[in-house]
């Protein structure tokens, strides 16, 4: 028997890291107490948790490895998949635990789990002479929900599938043969070089992606002592008889090391821009993982309930590690600081849930091949039984020997005839119409035949059982093959639909993120509110300009609203409208998600029906399955079209909103521009008027001086008097004319100025009207 049906509970270790230098500088207090003897951990004053392993701040890398990881590795050589993954808040020590820090610069003492496990595996391989082992490796990262091959960098986003044996397979991931520890370490270094990392407030070198390093170990085990008549099974589903003198079996296993990106609160990391986008993707992946862990830890959901593996790439990739066929160890890393208490509590709860998950590990042989082997061994057993019976017969009865020697074919034929007659007589004997004599005669004949042929009949029964079993075996094999083909086809269709849905979701996310970006600053922290309003692209320029403009001094009547007030109200209303639009979209999406879940249920029921009737397949049932598949595909397509239509609507509404905002912006700008122009012209006019007023005063003074002079002349003698008088009168008239023209000019300027400020006031009021009207129409819309 190759399969092991027993369950394996996911093992959980918790590691509390020491205080970092910067935490010591800030005199941070510890909120965690550890009890290694009982594997308990106490958070704060009251919360106590118990795990499989608990490690304190002083635990060395070597000790953690020997206690929790090394025992898991034996499973790999028994043909079981093993996954070791680190979970925890950013900066809690995941990367330190998995690799020991930056693999490019660490010393041997600090080596984490991965390099140590690689060493153990190669040591084991060198010491084993009973098998031939091949080791290869792949290194992937999930960055913003795209799977990237770190050892073959290109722009491809790889896809995840499940194979017939329930293994998760990343299609297109490169696998590299490793002959030594150095080969593996150089692959680790190569991948780490291109992995996405970056500095955040919480960690100077924070991993911005989930990293998955996998070792594939294949062994051809040679066992001289086994006498079993075995066949060799391989992953291509073919089963070949063994030709060699040794009995040989093929085992393979995957050893996953997963360093998850840390959960993080944007408020604490203070991430913006690209880091902010990364945070959103990291947190949504971890949320999906949390949902999977919760569903698996709930006994009701675990048995037959829906496990949301398809919600993110990381959950799809860890499908066989959580609730699947692997043996899994989760290492939860926590910080000891009181400031991180909330995050630590979450991580510990998460770890507790994970420890309730039960996997069903199976050795890695193809299930079809395994079933084939079981049937083969039953046939062998029956053949042996048949042979035994024949030997007994040949020993006991000469007659049967002589019958056989006269020609087996003829004997077989007459034996079959007798058997048919036997069955007919048996039925006739039960018939009530027969007379007693006839019944007696039949009974005598049947007794004679039974005595004569009991061994032969027994043999025949055995032979026909063998034949039946053989044909059942072949038809079961065919059935399995066609079923697995159908399953692959269905998987492909489902994947295609999922991809289409994902593209639409991405588009929607993009639109939503664009809106988020404009929404986020006004909704996150109160402190940053004034800054962010200023930095908002639509109104920043206007506001700065506004600050340099002094309060209006030239309008004839006071404004009803200040410009500040109008701009702020308008901005606030635009955001509120965008927000309500977003809520409508979210509601729509939720509805469509529910519909999709209904679809999934339907699809699952379909699959079950098909399976239940597996032993008596017929074209009709396949038609049913196909029809339900087609129906569900059509429904899904409708759903996708519906989502696409809603995305388009949301996009066009978002576009309308942004055009509207731009228009308003231009309007406000033009109001400001014209206000500024008017003010400048008015200032010039005022300057002119002041100059004119001065000139008028000067001219008045001159006129008065001239009149004074004329009065003085009146006292002088007549000849001189008349001459001077004529001269002064002329001057007086000229001065008077100039005074009059200056007064005229001043009046003109004043009129002009009044007219201009009146116009500007009207235009200002008109613009306000336009703004208010457009707001009203937007709300109605
Ligand atoms: P994560 O991967 O969870 O974001 P890291 O592994 O990068 O966090 O750890 C953050 C910092 O804490 C690093 O400087 C690391 O060296 C240090 N650190 C974490 N765990 C330990 C430990 N057990 N002993 C010593 N230093 C540690
Ligand atoms: Mg890390």
Coordinates of N, CA, C and O in Angstrom, one line a residue, residues 701-713:
X701 N -3.3 126.3 -7.2 CA -2.4 127.1 -6.5 C -1.9 128.2 -7.5 O -1.8 129.4 -7.1
X702 N -1.5 127.8 -8.7 CA -1.0 128.8 -9.7 C -2.0 129.9 -10.0 O -1.7 131.1 -10.0
X703 N -3.3 129.4 -10.2 CA -4.4 130.3 -10.5 C -4.6 131.3 -9.4 O -4.7 132.5 -9.6
X704 N -4.5 130.8 -8.1 CA -4.6 131.7 -6.9 C -3.5 132.7 -6.9 O -3.7 133.9 -6.7
X705 N -2.3 132.2 -7.1 CA -1.1 133.1 -7.1 C -1.3 134.2 -8.2 O -1.0 135.4 -7.9
X706 N -1.7 133.8 -9.4 CA -1.9 134.8 -10.5 C -2.9 135.9 -10.1 O -2.7 137.1 -10.3
X707 N -4.0 135.5 -9.4 CA -5.1 136.4 -9.0 C -4.5 137.4 -7.9 O -4.8 138.6 -8.0
X708 N -3.7 136.8 -7.0 CA -3.1 137.7 -6.0 C -2.2 138.7 -6.7 O -2.3 139.9 -6.4
X709 N -1.4 138.3 -7.6 CA -0.5 139.2 -8.4 C -1.3 140.3 -9.0 O -0.9 141.5 -9.1
X710 N -2.4 139.9 -9.6 CA -3.3 140.9 -10.4 C -3.8 142.0 -9.4 O -3.8 143.1 -9.7
X711 N -4.1 141.6 -8.2 CA -4.6 142.5 -7.2 C -3.5 143.5 -6.8 O -3.7 144.7 -6.7
X712 N -2.3 142.9 -6.7 CA -1.1 143.8 -6.4 C -0.9 144.8 -7.5 O -0.6 146.0 -7.3
X713 N -1.0 144.4 -8.8 CA -0.8 145.2 -9.9 C -1.8 146.4 -10.0 O -1.4 147.5 -10.4

